[in-house]
Amino acid sequence: MEQETTKGRASVKTVIKSILSGDILLLMRVDRALPYILFLFALGWVNIFLNYSIEQTMAKVEKNKKVMEYYRNDYANKTYEFVKAGKISNVKEMLDKANSEVTTPEKPAVIIKTN
Amino acid sequence: MAKKIDRENKRPSRVLMYFYLLFLCLSVVVTLKIYSIQNLWEPNPKFVREFLPSKHLEQTQPREGSIIDHNGKILAISTPLYNVFMDCCVQKDHYAKDQKNGKQKENKWLSKADTLAGGLARVLKKQGKDSVYYSKLIRDSRKKGRRHVTIVKGVDHRTVEQLKKLHLFKEASHKGGMIVEPVYNRMQPYEGIAGRIIGYVNKNNPANGYIGIEGTYHHEIKGKAGTKWAKHTDHFQWISDIDSTSVEALDGMDVRTTLDINIQEIADRALRAHIDTVKHINSACVVIMDIETGGVRAMVNLRRDSLGKMKESFNMAVGRASEPGSIFKTVMLTTLLEDGLVTLDEKMPIDIENMKYPGFKKAERDRAAFQYKERNSAESIPVIDGFMVSSNYVFRRQVTDNYYENPEELVTRLHSYNLGGSFSFEIQETGGSRPGIPNPSSSTWSESSIPAMAIGYSVQVTPLQILTFYNALANKGKMMKPHIVESFERDGMIVEKRDPAVLGIICSEATADTMVRAMKKVTHSKQGTAYNSMRGVKCPVAGKTGTAWIVLEGKEKIGARSPYEAADGRRKSQAAFAGFFPADNPKYSMIVVAYTDLINGSEGGGGRPARVFKQIVNEIWAYDTAWQSELTAKQDMPKIGQPEIVITDDVPDLTGLGLRDALNIIEQMGYKCEHTGVGHVIKQEKQGETIKITLK
């Protein structure tokens, strides 16, 4: 019994000693797992880098959205003005101002058909 | 010696061991620290605010859809207008703190503000304010510490771009102080044309604030807002933090209508031209329908406001049911023909004795019938001519003789024409009168109901219902459901299409053709009620005039002589003309209705409404591609040989001529021409056989 207790104390002491001396790493064959540990670190670094890149891209997306909004508004404004100018009475007014002889048609158009 | 060697051998491993022990301790410390941060430690709120990325939930606004016409032209669109403000205190504190150069910088800023003021006066000329005003505004606001000064409201994108190029405003906002706020407005490029049909939304008036297509399809046009999380990055930018709780905004749909805005404008212009200055006409409407599909191509509703101006403020075409008058005789004649009770050539004796009807105290002398008798020296009038001159006698007699004993049959037929109630047209008008046909079993039915209905009284119908009937006649008896929405689209793709629908068959093709024959007499026969107004119409029209008295209301009834005649003998009338064109192969059907105030005399359907109808027909005939003619080549062009070029020296001065004229002269002179530029000739140069001209 005494021998067993002594043995138990010795094993705890051995473990602590092996931890402090670094033997435990060798016993656990951590040197073999080193590539995997390095790989994990690399993955972690890639993850951080990708998150950062995503954030940058999202920031660009938001910026481009504002640019698109700007052009959409510009297009809407121009469409409104263009359609307004196409109103028959407005076209007539512009033609009158330009002293044009062009007026609204009095008969249907004639289509010239070619072969 | 062995010990020394042993110690020396162990030195490197001892160094490594010390490093290892150090990292071991550090790893223990880090592990314990991670545990405490996760489970025990609460961060300082100030650090949370400054260092952790902040998040908030924001709404994403959908893009509103547009309303477009049958050909894709935009009738209503959301466009931003901009309110421009200025933070007049930018950099003021910064300059105040700078004791060395602060005053100089402040003066420089104020000088730029004066230049800005000049630019504002130039760009915002329409506001009518000069540079002194803007300069004073900016300087005073800066003194008072105002950070949100209104420069201008409701300007378009182009004006904002011009403002952004001005001094101070072209700099960053924290230096120049420019603040631009977009305000989205619903704009109608055609300014008032089809205003009531396109409609609007007034959220302050939930009961009556949803008008026209905008009101009916407000949810489809508006779309659905979405939600998303936004987070702050380390570079002080807001980005979307998309997760499963994010909901994307659904953009609104475009509503493609059956309207043709050019036809709408033609109808609007024609109606205004004829009634604008006629003060006793308080309102009028025009509806034009496509025969084949029942699509409404134009719907004009004008009502005179308190200032006497005609505006689109109430949809009479769908909202005003009234007694139609003689225009209803078409319905009656169709029913009689379809039931085989009468033929067009059947003659009826013109005799006052035959003009007594149930419920009438005495015989009603029909002026039209007796005028016909006098003009034609005839003792009898064929039914077709009775229709042509709009004889009340012919119709009261025929309808009474054939339906008086069995009025339910007639009423059932009228209901089958969708005249009894309102059919589901996409746009409804609240506050109007409801259509209705008297019921023989109701208490309001009387002996005179049948003779009254024969000439279009005692029934209440809307202009659109009448036109739907006329449209069915033109469509060989097939009644199409009138509709105004063709499809819903998003990003150019059709989301929902609304096909034309058939309401029913009102009569056989033979009856429809017979009715066309009768209606052509009204417009093209010399004794027709619309003949004078229709003279000169550019394609054959089949139609019917109608004049009806309008029932008095309110104070008008005080001392009234009858439900239609006021105390002083004046009456209100409704004048209408309905028909379709071209008569033999119709493409469009149309109704024109005008309503008057109390007047002496009456406004006849064969007068102004028929003339409006004619003007619209003439313009549509010239505009529509359906009636284009083709010019095909009968033979090939003969080939000609190379012309002999004669070179002469006297080339005239071509300065100021256009390209075509200059080319003509040069080639006639026998030279070749090379030209650059656009415009008029400013320079010419002769190089051998070639004349080079420069245009500007």
Short mmCIF file of C-alpha atoms in Angstrom, two decimals, chain B residues 96-519:
data_model
loop_
_atom_site.label_atom_id
_atom_site.label_comp_id
_atom_site.label_asym_id
_atom_site.label_seq_id
_atom_site.Cartn_x
_atom_site.Cartn_y
_atom_site.Cartn_z
CA ALA B 96 -11.80 81.01 -33.78
CA LYS B 97 -9.31 78.81 -31.93
CA ASP B 98 -6.53 79.61 -34.39
CA GLN B 99 -5.12 82.81 -32.89
CA LYS B 100 -2.41 83.20 -35.47
CA ASN B 101 -4.24 82.88 -38.81
CA GLY B 102 -7.83 82.41 -37.70
CA LYS B 103 -9.11 85.83 -38.68
CA GLN B 104 -7.46 85.63 -42.08
CA LYS B 105 -8.99 82.21 -42.73
CA GLU B 106 -12.39 83.45 -41.57
CA ASN B 107 -12.23 86.39 -43.99
CA LYS B 108 -11.20 84.05 -46.76
CA TRP B 109 -14.18 81.81 -46.02
CA LEU B 110 -16.53 84.80 -46.03
CA SER B 111 -15.09 85.93 -49.33
CA LYS B 112 -15.78 82.49 -50.80
CA ALA B 113 -19.29 82.74 -49.37
CA ASP B 114 -19.81 85.99 -51.29
CA THR B 115 -18.69 84.27 -54.50
CA LEU B 116 -21.03 81.44 -53.65
CA ALA B 117 -23.85 83.95 -53.23
CA GLY B 118 -23.26 85.22 -56.76
CA GLY B 119 -23.37 81.68 -58.09
CA LEU B 120 -26.57 80.94 -56.19
CA ALA B 121 -28.27 84.00 -57.64
CA ARG B 122 -27.25 82.89 -61.13
CA VAL B 123 -28.22 79.22 -60.84
CA LEU B 124 -31.40 79.87 -58.86
CA LYS B 125 -32.57 82.72 -61.08
CA LYS B 126 -36.16 81.48 -60.92
CA GLN B 127 -36.26 82.15 -57.16
CA GLY B 128 -35.93 85.85 -57.97
CA LYS B 129 -33.27 86.57 -55.35
CA ASP B 130 -30.00 88.37 -55.97
CA SER B 131 -26.47 87.77 -54.71
CA VAL B 132 -26.84 90.42 -51.98
CA TYR B 133 -29.68 88.43 -50.47
CA TYR B 134 -27.72 85.18 -50.38
CA SER B 135 -24.58 86.86 -49.10
CA LYS B 136 -26.50 88.48 -46.26
CA LEU B 137 -28.26 85.20 -45.49
CA ILE B 138 -25.00 83.27 -45.18
CA ARG B 139 -23.18 85.94 -43.19
CA ASP B 140 -26.05 86.53 -40.77
CA SER B 141 -26.60 82.80 -40.31
CA ARG B 142 -22.92 82.34 -39.54
CA LYS B 143 -23.07 85.06 -36.92
CA LYS B 144 -26.16 83.55 -35.34
CA GLY B 145 -24.73 80.04 -35.40
CA ARG B 146 -27.38 78.52 -37.68
CA ARG B 147 -26.45 75.10 -39.01
CA HIS B 148 -29.38 74.24 -41.25
CA VAL B 149 -30.25 77.23 -43.39
CA THR B 150 -32.63 76.70 -46.30
CA ILE B 151 -31.08 77.74 -49.59
CA VAL B 152 -33.73 76.34 -51.93
CA LYS B 153 -36.39 73.64 -51.91
CA GLY B 154 -37.73 71.35 -54.61
CA VAL B 155 -35.02 71.62 -57.29
CA ASP B 156 -34.16 68.92 -59.77
CA HIS B 157 -31.00 66.85 -60.12
CA ARG B 158 -29.49 69.06 -62.80
CA THR B 159 -29.78 72.16 -60.63
CA VAL B 160 -28.16 70.35 -57.70
CA GLU B 161 -25.25 69.37 -59.95
CA GLN B 162 -24.84 73.01 -60.96
CA LEU B 163 -24.91 74.07 -57.30
CA LYS B 164 -22.26 71.49 -56.43
CA LYS B 165 -19.85 73.21 -58.81
CA LEU B 166 -20.09 76.55 -57.01
CA HIS B 167 -17.49 77.95 -54.63
CA LEU B 168 -17.59 76.43 -51.16
CA PHE B 169 -20.25 73.92 -52.21
CA LYS B 170 -17.70 72.10 -54.36
CA GLU B 171 -15.59 71.44 -51.27
CA ALA B 172 -16.25 68.70 -48.76
CA SER B 173 -19.35 69.20 -46.65
CA HIS B 174 -17.37 69.88 -43.48
CA LYS B 175 -15.66 72.78 -45.26
CA GLY B 176 -18.35 74.04 -47.61
CA GLY B 177 -21.41 73.25 -45.52
CA MET B 178 -23.65 71.99 -48.35
CA ILE B 179 -26.45 69.68 -47.24
CA VAL B 180 -28.65 68.01 -49.87
CA GLU B 181 -31.80 66.13 -48.89
CA PRO B 182 -33.73 64.21 -51.56
CA VAL B 183 -37.51 64.23 -51.42
CA TYR B 184 -39.24 61.69 -53.62
CA ASN B 185 -42.26 63.01 -55.47
CA ARG B 186 -44.76 61.43 -57.74
CA MET B 187 -44.61 63.33 -61.01
CA GLN B 188 -46.88 63.22 -64.05
CA PRO B 189 -44.99 64.34 -67.17
CA TYR B 190 -48.22 64.96 -69.06
CA GLU B 191 -49.36 67.56 -66.51
CA GLY B 192 -53.07 67.14 -65.94
CA ILE B 193 -53.86 64.97 -68.95
CA ALA B 194 -55.58 61.83 -67.68
CA GLY B 195 -55.07 63.26 -64.20
CA ARG B 196 -58.15 61.63 -62.69
CA ILE B 197 -57.41 58.25 -64.26
CA ILE B 198 -53.78 58.24 -63.15
CA GLY B 199 -54.95 59.56 -59.79
CA TYR B 200 -53.07 60.20 -56.59
CA VAL B 201 -52.82 59.11 -52.98
CA ASN B 202 -53.68 61.42 -50.13
CA LYS B 203 -52.94 59.56 -46.93
CA ASN B 204 -54.54 62.33 -44.86
CA ASN B 205 -57.90 61.34 -46.30
CA PRO B 206 -58.19 57.56 -45.94
CA ALA B 207 -61.84 57.48 -47.05
CA ASN B 208 -61.49 59.41 -50.32
CA GLY B 209 -57.78 59.87 -50.73
CA TYR B 210 -57.05 56.90 -52.98
CA ILE B 211 -57.92 58.06 -56.47
CA GLY B 212 -57.43 56.46 -59.86
CA ILE B 213 -54.79 53.89 -60.68
CA GLU B 214 -52.40 55.30 -58.05
CA GLY B 215 -55.03 54.82 -55.39
CA THR B 216 -56.37 51.46 -56.50
CA TYR B 217 -52.94 49.88 -56.96
CA HIS B 218 -51.08 51.81 -54.32
CA HIS B 219 -49.61 48.70 -52.67
CA GLU B 220 -48.47 47.13 -55.93
CA ILE B 221 -46.80 50.36 -57.04
CA LYS B 222 -45.22 51.14 -53.68
CA GLY B 223 -43.56 47.77 -53.08
CA LYS B 224 -42.49 46.45 -49.69
CA ALA B 225 -39.81 47.83 -47.43
CA GLY B 226 -37.12 45.51 -46.18
CA THR B 227 -34.94 45.41 -43.09
CA LYS B 228 -31.24 44.83 -42.61
CA TRP B 229 -28.60 45.23 -39.94
CA ALA B 230 -25.89 47.78 -40.60
CA LYS B 231 -22.60 47.77 -38.74
CA HIS B 232 -19.81 50.28 -38.38
CA THR B 233 -16.37 49.33 -39.68
CA ASP B 234 -13.00 50.38 -38.33
CA HIS B 235 -12.77 52.87 -41.18
CA PHE B 236 -15.96 54.63 -40.01
CA GLN B 237 -18.08 53.22 -42.80
CA TRP B 238 -21.52 51.66 -42.51
CA ILE B 239 -21.87 48.28 -44.21
CA SER B 240 -24.65 45.71 -44.41
CA ASP B 241 -24.44 42.94 -41.87
CA ILE B 242 -26.57 40.43 -43.70
CA ASP B 243 -27.97 37.54 -41.72
CA SER B 244 -31.05 35.34 -41.78
CA THR B 245 -33.18 38.09 -40.25
CA SER B 246 -32.49 40.44 -43.19
CA VAL B 247 -35.43 40.95 -45.49
CA GLU B 248 -34.77 42.33 -48.92
CA ALA B 249 -36.94 45.19 -50.11
CA LEU B 250 -39.39 44.28 -52.84
CA ASP B 251 -39.52 47.00 -55.49
CA GLY B 252 -42.88 48.21 -56.67
CA MET B 253 -44.37 47.07 -59.94
CA ASP B 254 -44.97 49.12 -63.04
CA VAL B 255 -48.61 49.28 -64.08
CA ARG B 256 -49.06 49.13 -67.84
CA THR B 257 -52.41 50.64 -68.74
CA THR B 258 -54.50 50.39 -71.86
CA LEU B 259 -54.38 54.18 -72.28
CA ASP B 260 -52.75 55.69 -75.34
CA ILE B 261 -51.50 59.05 -74.10
CA ASN B 262 -51.51 60.56 -77.58
CA ILE B 263 -55.17 59.66 -78.06
CA GLN B 264 -55.84 60.92 -74.54
CA GLU B 265 -54.22 64.23 -75.41
CA ILE B 266 -56.18 64.45 -78.67
CA ALA B 267 -59.44 63.85 -76.79
CA ASP B 268 -58.54 66.30 -74.03
CA ARG B 269 -57.64 69.03 -76.49
CA ALA B 270 -60.79 68.50 -78.60
CA LEU B 271 -63.08 68.57 -75.58
CA ARG B 272 -61.50 71.70 -74.13
CA ALA B 273 -61.59 73.46 -77.51
CA HIS B 274 -65.36 73.05 -77.72
CA ILE B 275 -66.50 73.55 -74.14
CA ASP B 276 -63.89 75.63 -72.36
CA THR B 277 -65.51 78.95 -73.18
CA VAL B 278 -69.10 77.68 -73.02
CA LYS B 279 -69.95 78.78 -69.51
CA HIS B 280 -73.24 76.92 -69.20
CA ILE B 281 -71.48 73.54 -69.63
CA ASN B 282 -70.29 72.63 -66.14
CA SER B 283 -68.72 69.27 -66.95
CA ALA B 284 -68.05 66.85 -69.77
CA CYS B 285 -66.40 63.54 -70.45
CA VAL B 286 -65.01 61.54 -73.35
CA VAL B 287 -64.27 57.82 -73.28
CA ILE B 288 -62.58 55.97 -76.14
CA MET B 289 -62.43 52.19 -76.17
CA ASP B 290 -60.66 49.62 -78.29
CA ILE B 291 -63.36 47.51 -79.96
CA GLU B 292 -61.58 44.18 -79.92
CA THR B 293 -60.23 44.13 -76.39
CA GLY B 294 -62.41 46.57 -74.43
CA GLY B 295 -59.27 48.41 -73.36
CA VAL B 296 -59.91 52.07 -72.52
CA ARG B 297 -57.64 54.13 -74.77
CA ALA B 298 -58.69 57.48 -73.36
CA MET B 299 -60.88 58.81 -70.57
CA VAL B 300 -61.22 62.55 -70.18
CA ASN B 301 -63.26 64.02 -67.32
CA LEU B 302 -63.47 67.79 -67.08
CA ARG B 303 -65.40 69.71 -64.46
CA ARG B 304 -65.52 73.47 -64.06
CA ASP B 305 -64.08 74.69 -60.78
CA SER B 306 -65.05 77.79 -58.79
CA LEU B 307 -62.71 79.92 -60.95
CA GLY B 308 -64.35 78.68 -64.14
CA LYS B 309 -61.42 76.50 -65.20
CA MET B 310 -61.97 73.00 -66.52
CA LYS B 311 -60.10 70.45 -64.42
CA GLU B 312 -59.94 66.71 -63.99
CA SER B 313 -61.55 66.53 -60.56
CA PHE B 314 -64.23 63.84 -60.81
CA ASN B 315 -64.57 60.73 -62.94
CA MET B 316 -67.98 61.17 -64.54
CA ALA B 317 -67.47 58.30 -66.93
CA VAL B 318 -67.69 55.77 -64.08
CA GLY B 319 -69.14 57.80 -61.24
CA ARG B 320 -72.07 59.70 -62.68
CA ALA B 321 -75.10 57.56 -63.49
CA SER B 322 -77.94 59.53 -65.07
CA GLU B 323 -80.86 59.15 -67.44
CA PRO B 324 -79.22 58.79 -70.85
CA GLY B 325 -82.05 60.00 -73.06
CA SER B 326 -82.18 59.24 -76.78
CA ILE B 327 -78.80 57.58 -76.78
CA PHE B 328 -80.58 54.69 -75.07
CA LYS B 329 -82.75 54.14 -78.14
CA THR B 330 -79.91 52.08 -79.61
CA VAL B 331 -80.31 49.65 -76.71
CA MET B 332 -84.07 49.46 -77.25
CA LEU B 333 -83.83 48.98 -81.01
CA THR B 334 -81.22 46.23 -80.58
CA THR B 335 -83.53 44.41 -78.17
CA LEU B 336 -86.52 44.73 -80.50
CA LEU B 337 -84.52 43.51 -83.49
CA GLU B 338 -82.93 40.64 -81.63
CA ASP B 339 -86.33 39.50 -80.38
CA GLY B 340 -87.62 39.65 -83.96
CA LEU B 341 -90.34 42.10 -82.93
CA VAL B 342 -89.52 44.74 -85.46
CA THR B 343 -87.66 45.30 -88.73
CA LEU B 344 -85.93 48.51 -89.78
CA ASP B 345 -88.15 48.97 -92.77
CA GLU B 346 -91.39 48.51 -90.88
CA LYS B 347 -93.51 51.65 -91.29
CA MET B 348 -95.46 53.34 -88.55
CA PRO B 349 -98.31 55.80 -89.25
CA ILE B 350 -97.62 59.35 -88.11
CA ASP B 351 -100.85 60.05 -86.30
CA ILE B 352 -101.42 61.90 -83.05
CA GLU B 353 -103.90 59.21 -82.05
CA ASN B 354 -101.06 56.69 -81.95
CA MET B 355 -99.11 58.92 -79.61
CA LYS B 356 -101.04 58.05 -76.45
CA TYR B 357 -99.19 55.90 -73.95
CA PRO B 358 -100.07 54.30 -70.61
CA GLY B 359 -99.64 56.67 -67.69
CA PHE B 360 -99.74 59.80 -69.91
CA LYS B 361 -102.69 62.14 -69.40
CA LYS B 362 -102.82 63.10 -73.06
CA ALA B 363 -101.20 62.24 -76.38
CA GLU B 364 -97.60 63.43 -76.73
CA ARG B 365 -97.03 65.18 -80.04
CA ASP B 366 -93.66 64.01 -81.36
CA ARG B 367 -92.01 66.97 -83.09
CA ALA B 368 -89.41 64.82 -84.87
CA ALA B 369 -92.06 62.56 -86.43
CA PHE B 370 -94.15 65.47 -87.67
CA GLN B 371 -91.10 67.27 -89.04
CA TYR B 372 -90.22 64.09 -90.91
CA LYS B 373 -93.77 63.94 -92.23
CA GLU B 374 -93.51 67.51 -93.51
CA ARG B 375 -90.07 67.14 -95.07
CA ASN B 376 -90.78 63.85 -96.80
CA SER B 377 -94.50 64.34 -97.45
CA ALA B 378 -94.95 60.93 -95.82
CA GLU B 379 -97.83 59.63 -93.78
CA SER B 380 -95.74 56.96 -92.17
CA ILE B 381 -92.17 56.67 -90.89
CA PRO B 382 -89.98 53.57 -91.16
CA VAL B 383 -88.36 52.44 -87.93
CA ILE B 384 -84.88 53.14 -89.37
CA ASP B 385 -85.86 56.71 -90.12
CA GLY B 386 -87.44 57.01 -86.71
CA PHE B 387 -84.03 56.10 -85.30
CA MET B 388 -82.34 58.52 -87.70
CA VAL B 389 -84.44 61.53 -86.59
CA SER B 390 -84.63 60.25 -82.97
CA SER B 391 -88.38 60.06 -82.93
CA ASN B 392 -89.79 59.46 -79.43
CA TYR B 393 -93.06 58.27 -80.94
CA VAL B 394 -91.46 55.34 -82.85
CA PHE B 395 -89.73 54.06 -79.76
CA ARG B 396 -92.42 54.66 -77.17
CA ARG B 397 -94.93 52.94 -79.46
CA GLN B 398 -92.78 49.94 -80.33
CA VAL B 399 -91.51 49.29 -76.81
CA THR B 400 -94.93 49.81 -75.22
CA ASP B 401 -96.69 47.56 -77.74
CA ASN B 402 -94.13 44.77 -77.34
CA TYR B 403 -93.11 44.88 -73.68
CA TYR B 404 -95.88 46.58 -71.68
CA GLU B 405 -97.60 43.28 -70.88
CA ASN B 406 -94.33 41.58 -70.00
CA PRO B 407 -91.98 44.20 -68.57
CA GLU B 408 -89.82 41.62 -66.72
CA GLU B 409 -88.56 40.35 -70.05
CA LEU B 410 -87.32 43.79 -71.06
CA VAL B 411 -85.79 44.48 -67.65
CA THR B 412 -84.03 41.10 -67.68
CA ARG B 413 -82.58 41.87 -71.09
CA LEU B 414 -81.34 45.24 -69.89
CA HIS B 415 -79.64 43.56 -66.94
CA SER B 416 -78.00 41.09 -69.32
CA TYR B 417 -76.36 44.08 -71.03
CA ASN B 418 -74.69 44.91 -67.67
CA LEU B 419 -76.67 48.13 -67.43
CA GLY B 420 -78.39 47.39 -64.13
CA GLY B 421 -75.49 47.56 -61.73
CA SER B 422 -71.89 48.59 -61.77
CA PHE B 423 -69.48 46.05 -63.20
CA SER B 424 -66.08 45.76 -61.69
CA PHE B 425 -64.11 48.44 -63.45
CA GLU B 426 -60.67 48.86 -61.89
CA ILE B 427 -61.33 52.46 -60.93
CA GLN B 428 -64.33 53.47 -58.87
CA GLU B 429 -65.39 56.98 -58.01
CA THR B 430 -66.83 57.59 -54.58
CA GLY B 431 -69.53 60.17 -54.06
CA GLY B 432 -71.19 59.62 -57.41
CA SER B 433 -74.61 58.27 -58.34
CA ARG B 434 -75.25 54.57 -58.77
CA PRO B 435 -76.62 52.96 -61.94
CA GLY B 436 -79.99 51.20 -61.81
CA ILE B 437 -82.90 49.87 -63.81
CA PRO B 438 -86.43 50.03 -62.32
CA ASN B 439 -87.85 46.78 -61.08
CA PRO B 440 -91.44 45.95 -62.13
CA SER B 441 -92.14 44.53 -58.69
CA SER B 442 -90.91 47.60 -56.82
CA SER B 443 -93.15 50.37 -55.48
CA THR B 444 -91.56 52.96 -57.78
CA TRP B 445 -92.72 51.12 -60.89
CA SER B 446 -95.59 52.84 -62.67
CA GLU B 447 -97.64 52.65 -65.85
CA SER B 448 -95.38 55.14 -67.56
CA SER B 449 -92.16 53.27 -66.72
CA ILE B 450 -92.05 51.33 -69.99
CA PRO B 451 -92.76 54.33 -72.28
CA ALA B 452 -90.20 56.33 -70.26
CA MET B 453 -87.53 53.64 -70.54
CA ALA B 454 -88.16 53.46 -74.30
CA ILE B 455 -86.55 56.86 -74.76
CA GLY B 456 -83.92 56.56 -72.05
CA TYR B 457 -85.65 57.85 -68.92
CA SER B 458 -86.26 56.07 -65.62
CA VAL B 459 -82.98 54.19 -66.08
CA GLN B 460 -79.68 55.36 -64.59
CA VAL B 461 -76.53 54.42 -66.48
CA THR B 462 -72.99 55.72 -66.60
CA PRO B 463 -71.28 56.87 -69.83
CA LEU B 464 -68.94 53.89 -69.60
CA GLN B 465 -71.86 51.45 -69.47
CA ILE B 466 -73.43 53.01 -72.55
CA LEU B 467 -70.14 52.91 -74.39
CA THR B 468 -69.65 49.24 -73.46
CA PHE B 469 -72.95 48.50 -75.16
CA TYR B 470 -72.02 50.46 -78.31
CA ASN B 471 -68.65 48.73 -78.28
CA ALA B 472 -70.41 45.37 -78.26
CA LEU B 473 -72.48 46.35 -81.31
CA ALA B 474 -69.30 47.29 -83.16
CA ASN B 475 -67.77 43.97 -82.06
CA LYS B 476 -70.51 41.92 -83.77
CA GLY B 477 -72.49 41.46 -80.58
CA LYS B 478 -69.61 40.40 -78.28
CA MET B 479 -69.54 42.57 -75.17
CA MET B 480 -65.99 43.08 -73.90
CA LYS B 481 -65.31 44.02 -70.31
CA PRO B 482 -63.92 47.55 -70.18
CA HIS B 483 -60.58 47.61 -68.43
CA ILE B 484 -57.70 49.98 -67.95
CA VAL B 485 -54.92 47.79 -66.61
CA GLU B 486 -53.08 45.61 -69.09
CA SER B 487 -50.34 44.10 -66.96
CA PHE B 488 -48.07 44.47 -63.95
CA GLU B 489 -44.37 44.49 -64.68
CA ARG B 490 -41.17 44.57 -62.72
CA ASP B 491 -37.82 45.37 -64.34
CA GLY B 492 -39.42 44.94 -67.75
CA MET B 493 -40.73 41.42 -67.02
CA ILE B 494 -44.45 40.77 -66.86
CA VAL B 495 -45.47 39.65 -63.38
CA GLU B 496 -49.20 39.52 -63.97
CA LYS B 497 -51.08 39.93 -67.25
CA ARG B 498 -54.73 40.89 -67.47
CA ASP B 499 -56.27 39.45 -70.60
CA PRO B 500 -59.40 40.90 -72.19
CA ALA B 501 -62.59 39.29 -70.86
CA VAL B 502 -65.94 38.73 -72.54
CA LEU B 503 -68.98 39.80 -70.51
CA GLY B 504 -71.45 38.12 -72.84
CA ILE B 505 -73.13 38.14 -76.24
CA ILE B 506 -75.79 40.84 -76.49
CA CYS B 507 -77.09 40.02 -79.95
CA SER B 508 -76.39 38.10 -83.14
CA GLU B 509 -74.00 39.35 -85.81
CA ALA B 510 -76.96 39.98 -88.10
CA THR B 511 -78.61 42.27 -85.53
CA ALA B 512 -75.32 44.06 -84.95
CA ASP B 513 -74.91 44.66 -88.70
CA THR B 514 -78.47 45.94 -88.90
CA MET B 515 -77.80 48.36 -86.08
CA VAL B 516 -74.68 49.63 -87.86
CA ARG B 517 -76.83 50.37 -90.90
CA ALA B 518 -79.26 52.33 -88.76
CA MET B 519 -76.50 54.24 -86.94
#
